[in-house]
Amino acid sequence: MNFQRTVKDKIKIKGIGLHTGAKSQIKIIPAKADTGISFIRADNGKEKIPLHPELVVSTTNNSAIGVNGQKILTVEHLLASFYGLGIDNAIIEVYGPEIPILDGSAKQFVDAILEVGLETLEKPKKFILVKKPVRVEEGDRYAGIDPSPDFRVECIVSYPHPLLKYQRREFRFDGEDFEKEISPARTFGFLNEVENLRKNGLAQGGSIENVVVIGEEGVINPDGLRFKDEPVRHKILDSLGDLMILGTHIIGEYRGYKAGHKLNHGLLLKLLSNPENYQMISAEHPQLAKENGFKIPRWLTPKSI
Ligand SMILES: [Zn+2]
């Protein structure tokens, strides 16, 4: 049986926000089964912000969630680590306006969580089973999700830059290692966009410490890339984080072509807008999976539980 998970103990992580440049600290706190994942702006108002696509308040270069004027920016990399580690329940207290960017990937979140370990709870995992194809488009870009016997993510990035003309990668959830293959992939950006982002109040905390910066001649970070196709791996990471805003893991096939947070958010809203698009299922009914030709996803990371 595939049981719900939370973190074994409290985890504290400190850093600065990519967009605000503000110092920030988060505490990830264990939570009971069936309570889900929720954020609390602990330094300001202390209102609970549960995960739901309707609580996304901005998708400009990050995914931000909020209620009643209290918001938290750049939740996607932390949420990708939750997706990748199969965490269903946790409370995240945030002291500051933004989740720390750390090294621009999800690796330090994953390492910190695995260091304290995961707790298996006594309730079966729940999933959103995709029943009908759903797709949102903007120009030639799109994000879509199709019914599939398991969970997989395919991303394609394409930019007018020789280094990033076309990168495609598929991540099969039960066949590849999220911790090693996806979580270390860092945020990337183009040098010629930095000035514009900063003018618009974004990327105030961005540097080569937390962003792969691509100049005209190539990557300007002295250590180069962690993977040859690090940008498309990061897109997969971002997509996992954005999908986690549903609050529940998915059985379906996500595909993003030049997609970003805005399209992903539109996709989640469209998926939930029609009850015929999906079905909530529980891992306690493996028979249902057999009869309907899908598999309950299993998590490869960590291998010990
Ligand atoms: Zn990202």
GROMACS .gro file of C-alpha atoms and ligand atoms in nm:
model
  306
    1MET     CA    1   0.000   0.000   0.000
    2ASN     CA    2   0.106   0.352  -0.078
    3PHE     CA    3   0.064   0.561   0.239
    4GLN     CA    4   0.062   0.937   0.293
    5ARG     CA    5   0.384   1.102   0.403
    6THR     CA    6   0.497   1.396   0.609
    7VAL     CA    7   0.837   1.508   0.741
    8LYS     CA    8   0.969   1.329   1.049
    9ASP     CA    9   1.064   1.646   1.236
   10LYS     CA   10   1.077   2.024   1.208
   11ILE     CA   11   1.317   2.157   0.942
   12LYS     CA   12   1.454   2.512   0.932
   13ILE     CA   13   1.595   2.664   0.615
   14LYS     CA   14   1.729   3.019   0.571
   15GLY     CA   15   1.819   3.224   0.268
   16ILE     CA   16   1.715   3.515   0.049
   17GLY     CA   17   1.431   3.551  -0.197
   18LEU     CA   18   1.517   3.549  -0.568
   19HIS     CA   19   1.273   3.825  -0.659
   20THR     CA   20   1.244   4.034  -0.341
   21GLY     CA   21   1.608   3.992  -0.233
   22ALA     CA   22   1.462   3.979   0.122
   23LYS     CA   23   1.599   3.755   0.395
   24SER     CA   24   1.365   3.472   0.469
   25GLN     CA   25   1.338   3.165   0.685
   26ILE     CA   26   1.103   2.870   0.655
   27LYS     CA   27   1.007   2.598   0.900
   28ILE     CA   28   0.865   2.277   0.756
   29ILE     CA   29   0.652   2.117   1.027
   30PRO     CA   30   0.506   1.763   1.033
   31ALA     CA   31   0.129   1.743   0.980
   32LYS     CA   32  -0.138   1.476   1.028
   33ALA     CA   33  -0.281   1.262   0.748
   34ASP     CA   34  -0.551   1.422   0.530
   35THR     CA   35  -0.458   1.777   0.641
   36GLY     CA   36  -0.266   1.854   0.320
   37ILE     CA   37   0.006   2.108   0.264
   38SER     CA   38  -0.042   2.464   0.380
   39PHE     CA   39   0.169   2.776   0.413
   40ILE     CA   40   0.155   3.035   0.690
   41ARG     CA   41   0.301   3.383   0.656
   42ALA     CA   42   0.430   3.355   1.013
   43ASP     CA   43   0.577   3.707   1.024
   44ASN     CA   44   0.266   3.879   0.896
   45GLY     CA   45  -0.096   3.790   0.974
   46LYS     CA   46  -0.045   3.418   1.032
   47GLU     CA   47  -0.332   3.325   0.804
   48LYS     CA   48  -0.329   2.973   0.665
   49ILE     CA   49  -0.276   2.950   0.288
   50PRO     CA   50  -0.370   2.600   0.172
   51LEU     CA   51  -0.265   2.473  -0.169
   52HIS     CA   52  -0.526   2.545  -0.433
   53PRO     CA   53  -0.494   2.688  -0.784
   54GLU     CA   54  -0.750   2.957  -0.693
   55LEU     CA   55  -0.508   3.091  -0.431
   56VAL     CA   56  -0.233   3.160  -0.686
   57VAL     CA   57  -0.191   3.538  -0.687
   58SER     CA   58   0.095   3.583  -0.934
   59THR     CA   59   0.267   3.382  -1.208
   60THR     CA   60   0.519   3.641  -1.329
   61ASN     CA   61   0.857   3.463  -1.325
   62ASN     CA   62   0.745   3.266  -1.017
   63SER     CA   63   0.436   3.108  -0.863
   64ALA     CA   64   0.302   3.306  -0.566
   65ILE     CA   65   0.013   3.206  -0.343
   66GLY     CA   66  -0.184   3.415  -0.098
   67VAL     CA   67  -0.504   3.502   0.087
   68ASN     CA   68  -0.636   3.836   0.211
   69GLY     CA   69  -0.335   4.033   0.096
   70GLN     CA   70  -0.083   3.798   0.260
   71LYS     CA   71   0.129   3.632  -0.003
   72ILE     CA   72   0.432   3.410  -0.046
   73LEU     CA   73   0.643   3.422  -0.360
   74THR     CA   74   0.841   3.149  -0.538
   75VAL     CA   75   0.679   2.842  -0.381
   76GLU     CA   76   0.753   2.620  -0.682
   77HIS     CA   77   1.097   2.475  -0.600
   78LEU     CA   78   1.002   2.378  -0.244
   79LEU     CA   79   0.678   2.228  -0.376
   80ALA     CA   80   0.872   2.036  -0.643
   81SER     CA   81   1.073   1.874  -0.363
   82PHE     CA   82   0.742   1.777  -0.196
   83TYR     CA   83   0.618   1.630  -0.522
   84GLY     CA   84   0.940   1.441  -0.581
   85LEU     CA   85   0.955   1.302  -0.228
   86GLY     CA   86   0.585   1.216  -0.217
   87ILE     CA   87   0.501   1.447   0.075
   88ASP     CA   88   0.125   1.487   0.121
   89ASN     CA   89   0.099   1.675   0.449
   90ALA     CA   90   0.308   1.956   0.602
   91ILE     CA   91   0.279   2.306   0.741
   92ILE     CA   92   0.531   2.557   0.611
   93GLU     CA   93   0.580   2.863   0.829
   94VAL     CA   94   0.740   3.140   0.626
   95TYR     CA   95   0.915   3.433   0.792
   96GLY     CA   96   0.947   3.672   0.500
   97PRO     CA   97   0.775   3.745   0.168
   98GLU     CA   98   0.935   3.467  -0.034
   99ILE     CA   99   1.067   3.110  -0.011
  100PRO     CA  100   1.451   3.118  -0.006
  101ILE     CA  101   1.600   3.058  -0.350
  102LEU     CA  102   1.910   2.882  -0.206
  103ASP     CA  103   2.115   2.762  -0.506
  104GLY     CA  104   1.825   2.805  -0.751
  105SER     CA  105   1.733   2.435  -0.753
  106ALA     CA  106   1.541   2.204  -0.517
  107LYS     CA  107   1.852   2.014  -0.405
  108GLN     CA  108   1.897   2.183  -0.067
  109PHE     CA  109   1.527   2.135   0.018
  110VAL     CA  110   1.554   1.767  -0.074
  111ASP     CA  111   1.878   1.723   0.124
  112ALA     CA  112   1.733   1.896   0.432
  113ILE     CA  113   1.414   1.687   0.418
  114LEU     CA  114   1.601   1.359   0.367
  115GLU     CA  115   1.835   1.446   0.654
  116VAL     CA  116   1.544   1.444   0.904
  117GLY     CA  117   1.361   1.176   0.707
  118LEU     CA  118   1.001   1.112   0.610
  119GLU     CA  119   0.724   0.976   0.826
  120THR     CA  120   0.475   0.729   0.682
  121LEU     CA  121   0.121   0.803   0.803
  122GLU     CA  122  -0.159   0.554   0.849
  123LYS     CA  123  -0.384   0.677   0.570
  124PRO     CA  124  -0.358   0.578   0.202
  125LYS     CA  125  -0.233   0.833  -0.049
  126LYS     CA  126  -0.483   1.016  -0.268
  127PHE     CA  127  -0.439   1.099  -0.633
  128ILE     CA  128  -0.606   1.301  -0.904
  129LEU     CA  129  -0.664   1.063  -1.193
  130VAL     CA  130  -0.683   1.259  -1.518
  131LYS     CA  131  -0.984   1.135  -1.720
  132LYS     CA  132  -0.991   1.373  -2.017
  133PRO     CA  133  -0.723   1.567  -2.205
  134VAL     CA  134  -0.701   1.930  -2.094
  135ARG     CA  135  -0.487   2.190  -2.266
  136VAL     CA  136  -0.423   2.563  -2.249
  137GLU     CA  137  -0.242   2.761  -2.518
  138GLU     CA  138  -0.091   3.102  -2.573
  139GLY     CA  139   0.047   3.162  -2.921
  140ASP     CA  140   0.261   2.857  -3.001
  141ARG     CA  141   0.314   2.770  -2.632
  142TYR     CA  142   0.102   2.519  -2.451
  143ALA     CA  143   0.061   2.315  -2.135
  144GLY     CA  144  -0.153   2.004  -2.138
  145ILE     CA  145  -0.237   1.700  -1.937
  146ASP     CA  146  -0.364   1.372  -2.080
  147PRO     CA  147  -0.493   1.050  -1.928
  148SER     CA  148  -0.206   0.806  -1.884
  149PRO     CA  149  -0.151   0.476  -1.701
  150ASP     CA  150   0.115   0.643  -1.485
  151PHE     CA  151   0.259   0.986  -1.408
  152ARG     CA  152   0.506   1.143  -1.645
  153VAL     CA  153   0.621   1.490  -1.736
  154GLU     CA  154   0.754   1.605  -2.070
  155CYS     CA  155   0.898   1.951  -2.121
  156ILE     CA  156   1.033   2.126  -2.427
  157VAL     CA  157   1.217   2.456  -2.406
  158SER     CA  158   1.301   2.664  -2.709
  159TYR     CA  159   1.452   3.012  -2.707
  160PRO     CA  160   1.613   3.230  -2.973
  161HIS     CA  161   1.960   3.148  -2.835
  162PRO     CA  162   2.206   2.897  -2.987
  163LEU     CA  163   2.245   2.718  -2.652
  164LEU     CA  164   1.872   2.672  -2.601
  165LYS     CA  165   1.724   2.635  -2.948
  166TYR     CA  166   1.557   2.309  -2.850
  167GLN     CA  167   1.576   2.090  -2.541
  168ARG     CA  168   1.331   1.812  -2.470
  169ARG     CA  169   1.321   1.577  -2.177
  170GLU     CA  170   1.072   1.332  -2.036
  171PHE     CA  171   1.066   1.238  -1.671
  172ARG     CA  172   0.901   0.908  -1.591
  173PHE     CA  173   0.808   0.921  -1.231
  174ASP     CA  174   0.859   0.559  -1.134
  175GLY     CA  175   1.154   0.504  -1.365
  176GLU     CA  176   1.391   0.789  -1.281
  177ASP     CA  177   1.543   0.935  -0.971
  178PHE     CA  178   1.400   1.280  -0.892
  179GLU     CA  179   1.664   1.341  -0.627
  180LYS     CA  180   1.959   1.290  -0.863
  181GLU     CA  181   1.821   1.377  -1.207
  182ILE     CA  182   1.583   1.668  -1.148
  183SER     CA  183   1.623   1.828  -0.804
  184PRO     CA  184   1.976   1.973  -0.869
  185ALA     CA  185   1.870   2.158  -1.188
  186ARG     CA  186   1.889   2.534  -1.130
  187THR     CA  187   1.680   2.830  -1.239
  188PHE     CA  188   1.811   2.990  -1.555
  189GLY     CA  189   1.785   3.333  -1.710
  190PHE     CA  190   1.927   3.542  -1.989
  191LEU     CA  191   2.177   3.817  -1.913
  192ASN     CA  192   2.000   4.059  -2.149
  193GLU     CA  193   1.676   4.021  -1.949
  194VAL     CA  194   1.825   4.096  -1.608
  195GLU     CA  195   1.797   4.474  -1.637
  196ASN     CA  196   1.433   4.456  -1.740
  197LEU     CA  197   1.343   4.212  -1.460
  198ARG     CA  198   1.513   4.436  -1.203
  199LYS     CA  199   1.330   4.744  -1.336
  200ASN     CA  200   1.005   4.557  -1.276
  201GLY     CA  201   1.101   4.477  -0.918
  202LEU     CA  202   1.194   4.115  -0.993
  203ALA     CA  203   1.524   3.922  -0.957
  204GLN     CA  204   1.643   4.161  -0.681
  205GLY     CA  205   1.817   3.868  -0.508
  206GLY     CA  206   1.935   3.699  -0.829
  207SER     CA  207   2.304   3.629  -0.890
  208ILE     CA  208   2.524   3.355  -1.032
  209GLU     CA  209   2.499   3.199  -0.684
  210ASN     CA  210   2.136   3.106  -0.754
  211VAL     CA  211   2.072   3.141  -1.129
  212VAL     CA  212   2.234   2.991  -1.437
  213VAL     CA  213   2.293   3.310  -1.634
  214ILE     CA  214   2.313   3.273  -2.011
  215GLY     CA  215   2.498   3.548  -2.195
  216GLU     CA  216   2.549   3.592  -2.568
  217GLU     CA  217   2.851   3.361  -2.566
  218GLY     CA  218   2.700   3.101  -2.335
  219VAL     CA  219   2.674   3.029  -1.962
  220ILE     CA  220   2.862   3.291  -1.757
  221ASN     CA  221   2.867   3.099  -1.426
  222PRO     CA  222   3.232   2.997  -1.378
  223ASP     CA  223   3.141   2.635  -1.296
  224GLY     CA  224   2.914   2.599  -1.600
  225LEU     CA  225   2.615   2.366  -1.603
  226ARG     CA  226   2.534   2.073  -1.373
  227PHE     CA  227   2.379   1.883  -1.667
  228LYS     CA  228   2.411   1.948  -2.038
  229ASP     CA  229   2.033   1.993  -2.051
  230GLU     CA  230   1.999   2.161  -1.711
  231PRO     CA  231   1.745   2.422  -1.833
  232VAL     CA  232   1.487   2.166  -1.950
  233ARG     CA  233   1.542   1.965  -1.632
  234HIS     CA  234   1.463   2.281  -1.437
  235LYS     CA  235   1.144   2.321  -1.642
  236ILE     CA  236   1.044   1.972  -1.527
  237LEU     CA  237   1.122   2.078  -1.169
  238ASP     CA  238   0.909   2.393  -1.206
  239SER     CA  239   0.624   2.192  -1.359
  240LEU     CA  240   0.626   1.946  -1.069
  241GLY     CA  241   0.616   2.240  -0.826
  242ASP     CA  242   0.330   2.404  -1.014
  243LEU     CA  243   0.134   2.076  -1.032
  244MET     CA  244   0.176   2.035  -0.655
  245ILE     CA  245  -0.043   2.346  -0.616
  246LEU     CA  246  -0.332   2.102  -0.671
  247GLY     CA  247  -0.239   1.971  -0.325
  248THR     CA  248  -0.250   1.613  -0.453
  249HIS     CA  249  -0.029   1.403  -0.676
  250ILE     CA  250  -0.148   1.319  -1.025
  251ILE     CA  251  -0.189   1.016  -1.247
  252GLY     CA  252  -0.163   1.153  -1.598
  253GLU     CA  253   0.083   1.282  -1.853
  254TYR     CA  254   0.183   1.647  -1.838
  255ARG     CA  255   0.334   1.812  -2.143
  256GLY     CA  256   0.469   2.165  -2.158
  257TYR     CA  257   0.590   2.330  -2.478
  258LYS     CA  258   0.764   2.660  -2.397
  259ALA     CA  259   0.531   2.666  -2.098
  260GLY     CA  260   0.578   2.858  -1.774
  261HIS     CA  261   0.401   2.930  -1.447
  262LYS     CA  262   0.116   3.122  -1.613
  263LEU     CA  263   0.019   2.841  -1.851
  264ASN     CA  264   0.062   2.580  -1.577
  265HIS     CA  265  -0.172   2.777  -1.353
  266GLY     CA  266  -0.428   2.808  -1.635
  267LEU     CA  267  -0.402   2.434  -1.688
  268LEU     CA  268  -0.479   2.354  -1.323
  269LEU     CA  269  -0.781   2.587  -1.323
  270LYS     CA  270  -0.911   2.432  -1.644
  271LEU     CA  271  -0.856   2.077  -1.515
  272LEU     CA  272  -1.061   2.150  -1.202
  273SER     CA  273  -1.326   2.353  -1.387
  274ASN     CA  274  -1.504   2.041  -1.512
  275PRO     CA  275  -1.559   1.744  -1.277
  276GLU     CA  276  -1.557   1.514  -1.582
  277ASN     CA  277  -1.188   1.593  -1.636
  278TYR     CA  278  -1.066   1.405  -1.330
  279GLN     CA  279  -1.146   1.168  -1.048
  280MET     CA  280  -1.011   1.165  -0.693
  281ILE     CA  281  -0.886   0.818  -0.610
  282SER     CA  282  -0.723   0.655  -0.313
  283ALA     CA  283  -0.432   0.410  -0.306
  284GLU     CA  284  -0.643   0.179  -0.089
  285HIS     CA  285  -0.829   0.063  -0.400
  286PRO     CA  286  -0.561  -0.108  -0.611
  287GLN     CA  287  -0.843  -0.303  -0.777
  288LEU     CA  288  -0.974   0.021  -0.927
  289ALA     CA  289  -0.634   0.081  -1.084
  290LYS     CA  290  -0.625  -0.269  -1.230
  291GLU     CA  291  -0.976  -0.247  -1.373
  292ASN     CA  292  -0.915   0.096  -1.523
  293GLY     CA  293  -0.570   0.027  -1.663
  294PHE     CA  294  -0.354   0.262  -1.458
  295LYS     CA  295  -0.085   0.217  -1.195
  296ILE     CA  296  -0.070   0.384  -0.856
  297PRO     CA  297   0.260   0.578  -0.876
  298ARG     CA  298   0.537   0.467  -0.647
  299TRP     CA  299   0.811   0.694  -0.525
  300LEU     CA  300   1.172   0.598  -0.591
  301THR     CA  301   1.305   0.858  -0.348
  302PRO     CA  302   1.385   0.783  -0.077
  303LYS     CA  303   1.434   0.413  -0.133
  304SER     CA  304   1.428   0.328   0.236
  305ILE     CA  305   1.052   0.371   0.293
  306ZN      ZN  306   1.215   2.758  -1.124
   0.00000   0.00000   0.00000
